[in-house]
Amino acid sequence: MQKIAVVTGGGSGLGREMALALAAAGFQVTVTGRTEAKLRETAAAAEQIDAVGDAGVGEVRTAVLDVTDGPAVRDFFASLSRIDVLVNNAGTGMPAAPVEEVGEDDWRAVVDTNLTGSFLCAQAAYALMLRQDPKGGRIINNGSLSAHVPRPHAIAYTASKHAITGLTKGLELEGRPHNITAGQIDIGNAATVMTQRMEQGALQPDGSTAVEPTFDPRIVADFVARVALLPTSVAVPTLTVMAAGMPYAGRG
């Protein structure tokens, strides 16, 4: 039986690469996001891989979904026949700002998407994993190095990603009796649109600006596919993948 995966925020960047890697591994993948055109680009990219003749490439489907919309999230997951893997990838940031200048609306937008959106999707997927036959599945949350140490002027993003760690641990604990496992992948400077500024220079804790290294996001996607293919008898609670040489151990 073909395994089914859902990747949120799958219209671009890491989400697209993750979806393509899962499809290449044989999963039937549904990518969700708020922009239909971007989702179609991901599906088209998967068709190009399939056209090359790679054996076992799975289908990529699309679904327009705002992860902060609870009823829409629940309706979407209720429409699925089953789910083997959820990749909670949808996320957002805000313009860099010191604590005293962070707007409440900006704070809520980041937390609503990164944390509440991840919870809503995980909750709905978890419920489906409980009632499907055979029951069980895997949830992979996209954390960040910011789940461990902050960047300057990024308090909303940092707080939301620290909270993802708590969400992951809670899901893993409660899922144990039900063959549901949860893990978190913490990524540092994969080369996407979001990290282009790192290559131009990023603010450091000492107030200086420094160019930071990046790496191919397909490497992250490969890790996600490898974890997704593991049996649920194997847990991967945390996985850190980062550009070698980026400021991490000494950050803050």
PDB file of C-alpha atoms in Angstrom:
ATOM      1  CA  MET A   1       0.000   0.000   0.000  1.00  0.00           C
ATOM      2  CA  GLN A   2       1.390   3.396  -1.024  1.00  0.00           C
ATOM      3  CA  LYS A   3       2.168   5.654   1.910  1.00  0.00           C
ATOM      4  CA  ILE A   4       0.539   9.078   2.131  1.00  0.00           C
ATOM      5  CA  ALA A   5       2.300  12.256   3.255  1.00  0.00           C
ATOM      6  CA  VAL A   6       1.189  15.848   3.762  1.00  0.00           C
ATOM      7  CA  VAL A   7       3.628  18.763   3.608  1.00  0.00           C
ATOM      8  CA  THR A   8       2.360  22.140   4.780  1.00  0.00           C
ATOM      9  CA  GLY A   9       3.919  25.221   3.243  1.00  0.00           C
ATOM     10  CA  GLY A  10       4.789  23.100   0.228  1.00  0.00           C
ATOM     11  CA  GLY A  11       4.563  25.774  -2.452  1.00  0.00           C
ATOM     12  CA  SER A  12       8.170  26.937  -2.289  1.00  0.00           C
ATOM     13  CA  GLY A  13      11.515  26.697  -0.516  1.00  0.00           C
ATOM     14  CA  LEU A  14      12.124  23.847   1.881  1.00  0.00           C
ATOM     15  CA  GLY A  15       8.526  22.661   1.674  1.00  0.00           C
ATOM     16  CA  ARG A  16       8.782  22.148  -2.062  1.00  0.00           C
ATOM     17  CA  GLU A  17      12.072  20.274  -1.746  1.00  0.00           C
ATOM     18  CA  MET A  18      10.648  18.077   1.011  1.00  0.00           C
ATOM     19  CA  ALA A  19       7.585  17.253  -1.072  1.00  0.00           C
ATOM     20  CA  LEU A  20       9.715  16.346  -4.095  1.00  0.00           C
ATOM     21  CA  ALA A  21      11.979  14.143  -1.995  1.00  0.00           C
ATOM     22  CA  LEU A  22       9.005  12.330  -0.487  1.00  0.00           C
ATOM     23  CA  ALA A  23       7.463  11.838  -3.921  1.00  0.00           C
ATOM     24  CA  ALA A  24      10.777  10.489  -5.219  1.00  0.00           C
ATOM     25  CA  ALA A  25      10.735   8.055  -2.288  1.00  0.00           C
ATOM     26  CA  GLY A  26       7.359   6.745  -3.464  1.00  0.00           C
ATOM     27  CA  PHE A  27       4.936   8.645  -1.245  1.00  0.00           C
ATOM     28  CA  GLN A  28       1.662  10.067  -2.463  1.00  0.00           C
ATOM     29  CA  VAL A  29       2.133  13.662  -1.317  1.00  0.00           C
ATOM     30  CA  THR A  30      -0.334  16.479  -0.775  1.00  0.00           C
ATOM     31  CA  VAL A  31       1.228  19.921  -0.514  1.00  0.00           C
ATOM     32  CA  THR A  32      -0.743  22.657   1.197  1.00  0.00           C
ATOM     33  CA  GLY A  33      -0.291  26.405   1.216  1.00  0.00           C
ATOM     34  CA  ARG A  34      -2.147  29.657   0.700  1.00  0.00           C
ATOM     35  CA  THR A  35      -1.084  30.293  -2.925  1.00  0.00           C
ATOM     36  CA  GLU A  36      -2.512  27.888  -5.481  1.00  0.00           C
ATOM     37  CA  ALA A  37      -0.088  28.906  -8.248  1.00  0.00           C
ATOM     38  CA  LYS A  38       2.925  28.051  -6.083  1.00  0.00           C
ATOM     39  CA  LEU A  39       1.441  24.691  -5.150  1.00  0.00           C
ATOM     40  CA  ARG A  40       0.909  23.897  -8.819  1.00  0.00           C
ATOM     41  CA  GLU A  41       4.563  24.689  -9.476  1.00  0.00           C
ATOM     42  CA  THR A  42       5.533  22.057  -6.918  1.00  0.00           C
ATOM     43  CA  ALA A  43       3.224  19.499  -8.522  1.00  0.00           C
ATOM     44  CA  ALA A  44       4.649  20.347 -11.958  1.00  0.00           C
ATOM     45  CA  ALA A  45       8.197  19.883 -10.662  1.00  0.00           C
ATOM     46  CA  ALA A  46       7.222  16.415  -9.434  1.00  0.00           C
ATOM     47  CA  GLU A  47       5.794  15.566 -12.850  1.00  0.00           C
ATOM     48  CA  GLN A  48       9.118  16.531 -14.433  1.00  0.00           C
ATOM     49  CA  ILE A  49      10.930  14.128 -12.126  1.00  0.00           C
ATOM     50  CA  ASP A  50       8.463  11.403 -13.060  1.00  0.00           C
ATOM     51  CA  ALA A  51       8.935  12.152 -16.761  1.00  0.00           C
ATOM     52  CA  VAL A  52      12.632  11.364 -16.452  1.00  0.00           C
ATOM     53  CA  GLY A  53      11.599   7.824 -15.671  1.00  0.00           C
ATOM     54  CA  ASP A  54      12.534   7.503 -12.005  1.00  0.00           C
ATOM     55  CA  ALA A  55      10.966   4.329 -10.638  1.00  0.00           C
ATOM     56  CA  GLY A  56       8.584   4.649  -7.736  1.00  0.00           C
ATOM     57  CA  VAL A  57       7.931   8.381  -7.960  1.00  0.00           C
ATOM     58  CA  GLY A  58       4.707   9.209  -6.168  1.00  0.00           C
ATOM     59  CA  GLU A  59       1.980  11.659  -7.117  1.00  0.00           C
ATOM     60  CA  VAL A  60       1.927  15.209  -5.747  1.00  0.00           C
ATOM     61  CA  ARG A  61      -1.489  16.697  -5.109  1.00  0.00           C
ATOM     62  CA  THR A  62      -2.334  20.233  -4.011  1.00  0.00           C
ATOM     63  CA  ALA A  63      -4.715  21.770  -1.488  1.00  0.00           C
ATOM     64  CA  VAL A  64      -5.074  25.469  -0.716  1.00  0.00           C
ATOM     65  CA  LEU A  65      -5.027  25.750   3.072  1.00  0.00           C
ATOM     66  CA  ASP A  66      -4.354  28.404   5.687  1.00  0.00           C
ATOM     67  CA  VAL A  67      -2.943  26.509   8.680  1.00  0.00           C
ATOM     68  CA  THR A  68      -4.239  29.172  11.080  1.00  0.00           C
ATOM     69  CA  ASP A  69      -7.849  28.427  10.058  1.00  0.00           C
ATOM     70  CA  GLY A  70      -8.921  25.694  12.482  1.00  0.00           C
ATOM     71  CA  PRO A  71     -12.159  24.598  10.765  1.00  0.00           C
ATOM     72  CA  ALA A  72     -10.428  24.499   7.358  1.00  0.00           C
ATOM     73  CA  VAL A  73      -7.569  22.439   8.780  1.00  0.00           C
ATOM     74  CA  ARG A  74      -9.959  19.947  10.367  1.00  0.00           C
ATOM     75  CA  ASP A  75     -12.008  19.683   7.166  1.00  0.00           C
ATOM     76  CA  PHE A  76      -8.890  19.066   5.093  1.00  0.00           C
ATOM     77  CA  PHE A  77      -7.587  16.236   7.255  1.00  0.00           C
ATOM     78  CA  ALA A  78     -11.068  14.740   7.556  1.00  0.00           C
ATOM     79  CA  SER A  79     -11.110  14.479   3.752  1.00  0.00           C
ATOM     80  CA  LEU A  80      -8.068  12.187   3.716  1.00  0.00           C
ATOM     81  CA  SER A  81      -8.434   8.420   3.665  1.00  0.00           C
ATOM     82  CA  ARG A  82      -5.320   8.054   5.841  1.00  0.00           C
ATOM     83  CA  ILE A  83      -2.024   9.764   6.592  1.00  0.00           C
ATOM     84  CA  ASP A  84       1.329   8.153   7.277  1.00  0.00           C
ATOM     85  CA  VAL A  85       3.507  11.259   7.546  1.00  0.00           C
ATOM     86  CA  LEU A  86       2.767  14.896   8.330  1.00  0.00           C
ATOM     87  CA  VAL A  87       5.551  17.415   7.735  1.00  0.00           C
ATOM     88  CA  ASN A  88       4.658  20.598   9.616  1.00  0.00           C
ATOM     89  CA  ASN A  89       6.687  23.009   7.522  1.00  0.00           C
ATOM     90  CA  ALA A  90       4.474  26.097   7.119  1.00  0.00           C
ATOM     91  CA  GLY A  91       5.998  29.064   8.885  1.00  0.00           C
ATOM     92  CA  THR A  92       6.638  32.773   8.719  1.00  0.00           C
ATOM     93  CA  GLY A  93       8.810  35.484  10.188  1.00  0.00           C
ATOM     94  CA  MET A  94       8.642  39.244  10.535  1.00  0.00           C
ATOM     95  CA  PRO A  95      11.003  42.142   9.853  1.00  0.00           C
ATOM     96  CA  ALA A  96      13.857  42.261  12.353  1.00  0.00           C
ATOM     97  CA  ALA A  97      13.022  44.522  15.302  1.00  0.00           C
ATOM     98  CA  PRO A  98      14.216  44.991  18.870  1.00  0.00           C
ATOM     99  CA  VAL A  99      11.847  43.807  21.600  1.00  0.00           C
ATOM    100  CA  GLU A 100      10.437  47.244  22.365  1.00  0.00           C
ATOM    101  CA  GLU A 101       9.433  47.801  18.726  1.00  0.00           C
ATOM    102  CA  VAL A 102       7.701  44.474  18.033  1.00  0.00           C
ATOM    103  CA  GLY A 103       4.072  45.121  17.116  1.00  0.00           C
ATOM    104  CA  GLU A 104       1.384  42.979  18.689  1.00  0.00           C
ATOM    105  CA  ASP A 105      -0.105  42.152  15.285  1.00  0.00           C
ATOM    106  CA  ASP A 106       3.282  41.007  14.005  1.00  0.00           C
ATOM    107  CA  TRP A 107       3.823  38.885  17.108  1.00  0.00           C
ATOM    108  CA  ARG A 108       0.433  37.227  16.764  1.00  0.00           C
ATOM    109  CA  ALA A 109       0.919  36.563  13.044  1.00  0.00           C
ATOM    110  CA  VAL A 110       4.183  34.700  13.691  1.00  0.00           C
ATOM    111  CA  VAL A 111       2.885  32.715  16.655  1.00  0.00           C
ATOM    112  CA  ASP A 112      -0.431  31.923  14.938  1.00  0.00           C
ATOM    113  CA  THR A 113       1.311  30.458  11.900  1.00  0.00           C
ATOM    114  CA  ASN A 114       4.404  28.834  13.381  1.00  0.00           C
ATOM    115  CA  LEU A 115       2.930  27.455  16.591  1.00  0.00           C
ATOM    116  CA  THR A 116      -0.858  27.401  16.446  1.00  0.00           C
ATOM    117  CA  GLY A 117      -0.863  26.338  12.800  1.00  0.00           C
ATOM    118  CA  SER A 118       1.529  23.489  13.565  1.00  0.00           C
ATOM    119  CA  PHE A 119      -0.617  22.415  16.515  1.00  0.00           C
ATOM    120  CA  LEU A 120      -3.855  22.482  14.507  1.00  0.00           C
ATOM    121  CA  CYS A 121      -2.356  20.359  11.728  1.00  0.00           C
ATOM    122  CA  ALA A 122      -0.699  17.968  14.171  1.00  0.00           C
ATOM    123  CA  GLN A 123      -3.917  17.600  16.165  1.00  0.00           C
ATOM    124  CA  ALA A 124      -6.004  16.822  13.078  1.00  0.00           C
ATOM    125  CA  ALA A 125      -3.400  14.416  11.679  1.00  0.00           C
ATOM    126  CA  TYR A 126      -3.049  12.734  15.078  1.00  0.00           C
ATOM    127  CA  ALA A 127      -6.810  12.184  15.261  1.00  0.00           C
ATOM    128  CA  LEU A 128      -6.766  10.548  11.817  1.00  0.00           C
ATOM    129  CA  MET A 129      -3.757   8.406  12.758  1.00  0.00           C
ATOM    130  CA  LEU A 130      -5.691   7.182  15.816  1.00  0.00           C
ATOM    131  CA  ARG A 131      -8.729   6.009  13.878  1.00  0.00           C
ATOM    132  CA  GLN A 132      -7.158   4.681  10.676  1.00  0.00           C
ATOM    133  CA  ASP A 133      -6.406   0.982  10.202  1.00  0.00           C
ATOM    134  CA  PRO A 134      -3.637   0.186  10.849  1.00  0.00           C
ATOM    135  CA  LYS A 135      -3.360   3.109  13.226  1.00  0.00           C
ATOM    136  CA  GLY A 136      -0.216   5.138  13.718  1.00  0.00           C
ATOM    137  CA  GLY A 137       2.004   7.486  11.771  1.00  0.00           C
ATOM    138  CA  ARG A 138       4.787  10.026  11.994  1.00  0.00           C
ATOM    139  CA  ILE A 139       4.773  13.795  12.528  1.00  0.00           C
ATOM    140  CA  ILE A 140       7.872  15.806  11.576  1.00  0.00           C
ATOM    141  CA  ASN A 141       7.927  19.399  12.804  1.00  0.00           C
ATOM    142  CA  ASN A 142      10.176  21.983  11.174  1.00  0.00           C
ATOM    143  CA  GLY A 143      11.942  23.692  14.038  1.00  0.00           C
ATOM    144  CA  SER A 144      15.020  25.862  13.553  1.00  0.00           C
ATOM    145  CA  LEU A 145      18.339  26.574  15.158  1.00  0.00           C
ATOM    146  CA  SER A 146      16.250  29.329  16.742  1.00  0.00           C
ATOM    147  CA  ALA A 147      14.580  26.565  18.741  1.00  0.00           C
ATOM    148  CA  HIS A 148      17.901  26.373  20.610  1.00  0.00           C
ATOM    149  CA  VAL A 149      19.493  29.815  20.476  1.00  0.00           C
ATOM    150  CA  PRO A 150      18.105  33.171  19.312  1.00  0.00           C
ATOM    151  CA  ARG A 151      19.154  35.613  16.679  1.00  0.00           C
ATOM    152  CA  PRO A 152      19.125  39.305  17.574  1.00  0.00           C
ATOM    153  CA  HIS A 153      15.863  41.135  16.875  1.00  0.00           C
ATOM    154  CA  ALA A 154      13.867  37.948  16.233  1.00  0.00           C
ATOM    155  CA  ILE A 155      12.010  37.367  19.489  1.00  0.00           C
ATOM    156  CA  ALA A 156       8.663  36.298  17.971  1.00  0.00           C
ATOM    157  CA  TYR A 157      10.249  33.742  15.650  1.00  0.00           C
ATOM    158  CA  THR A 158      12.525  32.470  18.427  1.00  0.00           C
ATOM    159  CA  ALA A 159       9.667  32.084  20.914  1.00  0.00           C
ATOM    160  CA  SER A 160       7.530  30.248  18.358  1.00  0.00           C
ATOM    161  CA  LYS A 161      10.311  27.808  17.494  1.00  0.00           C
ATOM    162  CA  HIS A 162      11.144  27.138  21.148  1.00  0.00           C
ATOM    163  CA  ALA A 163       7.460  26.299  21.539  1.00  0.00           C
ATOM    164  CA  ILE A 164       7.642  23.864  18.615  1.00  0.00           C
ATOM    165  CA  THR A 165      10.076  21.823  20.717  1.00  0.00           C
ATOM    166  CA  GLY A 166       7.452  21.530  23.457  1.00  0.00           C
ATOM    167  CA  LEU A 167       4.799  20.619  20.906  1.00  0.00           C
ATOM    168  CA  THR A 168       7.031  17.900  19.457  1.00  0.00           C
ATOM    169  CA  LYS A 169       7.827  16.396  22.848  1.00  0.00           C
ATOM    170  CA  GLY A 170       4.166  16.415  23.851  1.00  0.00           C
ATOM    171  CA  LEU A 171       3.112  14.673  20.645  1.00  0.00           C
ATOM    172  CA  GLU A 172       5.859  12.085  20.984  1.00  0.00           C
ATOM    173  CA  LEU A 173       4.893  11.306  24.587  1.00  0.00           C
ATOM    174  CA  GLU A 174       1.151  10.978  23.985  1.00  0.00           C
ATOM    175  CA  GLY A 175       1.623   9.108  20.732  1.00  0.00           C
ATOM    176  CA  ARG A 176       3.693   6.270  22.194  1.00  0.00           C
ATOM    177  CA  PRO A 177       0.773   3.969  23.048  1.00  0.00           C
ATOM    178  CA  HIS A 178      -0.757   4.519  19.603  1.00  0.00           C
ATOM    179  CA  ASN A 179       2.178   3.868  17.261  1.00  0.00           C
ATOM    180  CA  ILE A 180       2.448   7.611  16.574  1.00  0.00           C
ATOM    181  CA  THR A 181       5.912   9.129  16.698  1.00  0.00           C
ATOM    182  CA  ALA A 182       6.916  12.772  16.471  1.00  0.00           C
ATOM    183  CA  GLY A 183      10.246  14.423  15.824  1.00  0.00           C
ATOM    184  CA  GLN A 184      11.740  17.784  14.990  1.00  0.00           C
ATOM    185  CA  ILE A 185      14.262  18.837  12.366  1.00  0.00           C
ATOM    186  CA  ASP A 186      16.204  21.985  13.228  1.00  0.00           C
ATOM    187  CA  ILE A 187      17.674  23.635  10.147  1.00  0.00           C
ATOM    188  CA  GLY A 188      20.335  26.297   9.916  1.00  0.00           C
ATOM    189  CA  ASN A 189      20.847  28.378   6.763  1.00  0.00           C
ATOM    190  CA  ALA A 190      19.522  26.103   4.039  1.00  0.00           C
ATOM    191  CA  ALA A 191      19.761  28.209   0.875  1.00  0.00           C
ATOM    192  CA  THR A 192      16.229  29.485   0.251  1.00  0.00           C
ATOM    193  CA  VAL A 193      14.666  32.900  -0.309  1.00  0.00           C
ATOM    194  CA  MET A 194      14.411  33.276   3.470  1.00  0.00           C
ATOM    195  CA  THR A 195      18.188  32.931   3.907  1.00  0.00           C
ATOM    196  CA  GLN A 196      19.370  35.101   1.029  1.00  0.00           C
ATOM    197  CA  ARG A 197      20.112  37.882   3.498  1.00  0.00           C
ATOM    198  CA  MET A 198      22.614  35.582   5.251  1.00  0.00           C
ATOM    199  CA  GLU A 199      24.753  35.618   2.129  1.00  0.00           C
ATOM    200  CA  GLN A 200      24.716  39.437   2.142  1.00  0.00           C
ATOM    201  CA  GLY A 201      25.374  39.786   5.849  1.00  0.00           C
ATOM    202  CA  ALA A 202      23.338  39.067   8.978  1.00  0.00           C
ATOM    203  CA  LEU A 203      23.245  40.898  12.286  1.00  0.00           C
ATOM    204  CA  GLN A 204      25.343  39.195  14.965  1.00  0.00           C
ATOM    205  CA  PRO A 205      24.932  39.363  18.774  1.00  0.00           C
ATOM    206  CA  ASP A 206      27.894  41.735  19.115  1.00  0.00           C
ATOM    207  CA  GLY A 207      26.235  44.246  16.788  1.00  0.00           C
ATOM    208  CA  SER A 208      28.402  43.448  13.792  1.00  0.00           C
ATOM    209  CA  THR A 209      27.202  42.158  10.431  1.00  0.00           C
ATOM    210  CA  ALA A 210      28.692  38.991   8.991  1.00  0.00           C
ATOM    211  CA  VAL A 211      28.193  36.883   5.879  1.00  0.00           C
ATOM    212  CA  GLU A 212      27.039  33.391   6.846  1.00  0.00           C
ATOM    213  CA  PRO A 213      27.439  30.156   4.865  1.00  0.00           C
ATOM    214  CA  THR A 214      24.424  28.321   3.437  1.00  0.00           C
ATOM    215  CA  PHE A 215      23.871  24.846   2.016  1.00  0.00           C
ATOM    216  CA  ASP A 216      21.713  23.021  -0.517  1.00  0.00           C
ATOM    217  CA  PRO A 217      18.135  22.604   0.807  1.00  0.00           C
ATOM    218  CA  ARG A 218      17.845  19.285  -1.020  1.00  0.00           C
ATOM    219  CA  ILE A 219      20.082  17.840   1.692  1.00  0.00           C
ATOM    220  CA  VAL A 220      17.431  18.715   4.276  1.00  0.00           C
ATOM    221  CA  ALA A 221      14.738  17.184   2.073  1.00  0.00           C
ATOM    222  CA  ASP A 222      16.742  13.981   1.795  1.00  0.00           C
ATOM    223  CA  PHE A 223      16.921  13.724   5.593  1.00  0.00           C
ATOM    224  CA  VAL A 224      13.165  14.262   5.857  1.00  0.00           C
ATOM    225  CA  ALA A 225      12.489  11.501   3.327  1.00  0.00           C
ATOM    226  CA  ARG A 226      14.850   9.121   5.137  1.00  0.00           C
ATOM    227  CA  VAL A 227      13.106   9.730   8.457  1.00  0.00           C
ATOM    228  CA  ALA A 228       9.688   9.410   6.813  1.00  0.00           C
ATOM    229  CA  LEU A 229      10.616   5.976   5.456  1.00  0.00           C
ATOM    230  CA  LEU A 230      11.552   4.634   8.895  1.00  0.00           C
ATOM    231  CA  PRO A 231       9.088   2.312  10.628  1.00  0.00           C
ATOM    232  CA  THR A 232       7.191   3.947  13.472  1.00  0.00           C
ATOM    233  CA  SER A 233       9.013   1.590  15.834  1.00  0.00           C
ATOM    234  CA  VAL A 234      11.970   3.963  15.328  1.00  0.00           C
ATOM    235  CA  ALA A 235      11.834   7.480  16.799  1.00  0.00           C
ATOM    236  CA  VAL A 236      13.981  10.434  15.716  1.00  0.00           C
ATOM    237  CA  PRO A 237      13.199  13.027  18.407  1.00  0.00           C
ATOM    238  CA  THR A 238      15.564  15.713  17.094  1.00  0.00           C
ATOM    239  CA  LEU A 239      17.785  16.197  14.074  1.00  0.00           C
ATOM    240  CA  THR A 240      19.975  19.249  13.449  1.00  0.00           C
ATOM    241  CA  VAL A 241      21.178  20.051   9.929  1.00  0.00           C
ATOM    242  CA  MET A 242      23.133  23.232   9.318  1.00  0.00           C
ATOM    243  CA  ALA A 243      25.716  24.898   7.132  1.00  0.00           C
ATOM    244  CA  ALA A 244      29.180  24.110   8.458  1.00  0.00           C
ATOM    245  CA  GLY A 245      30.837  27.189   9.887  1.00  0.00           C
ATOM    246  CA  MET A 246      27.692  29.212  10.585  1.00  0.00           C
ATOM    247  CA  PRO A 247      27.520  30.910  13.991  1.00  0.00           C
ATOM    248  CA  TYR A 248      25.533  28.537  16.144  1.00  0.00           C
ATOM    249  CA  ALA A 249      27.514  27.103  19.067  1.00  0.00           C
ATOM    250  CA  GLY A 250      28.780  30.588  19.890  1.00  0.00           C
ATOM    251  CA  ARG A 251      25.618  32.493  19.055  1.00  0.00           C
ATOM    252  CA  GLY A 252      24.171  34.688  21.758  1.00  0.00           C
TER     253      GLY A 252
END
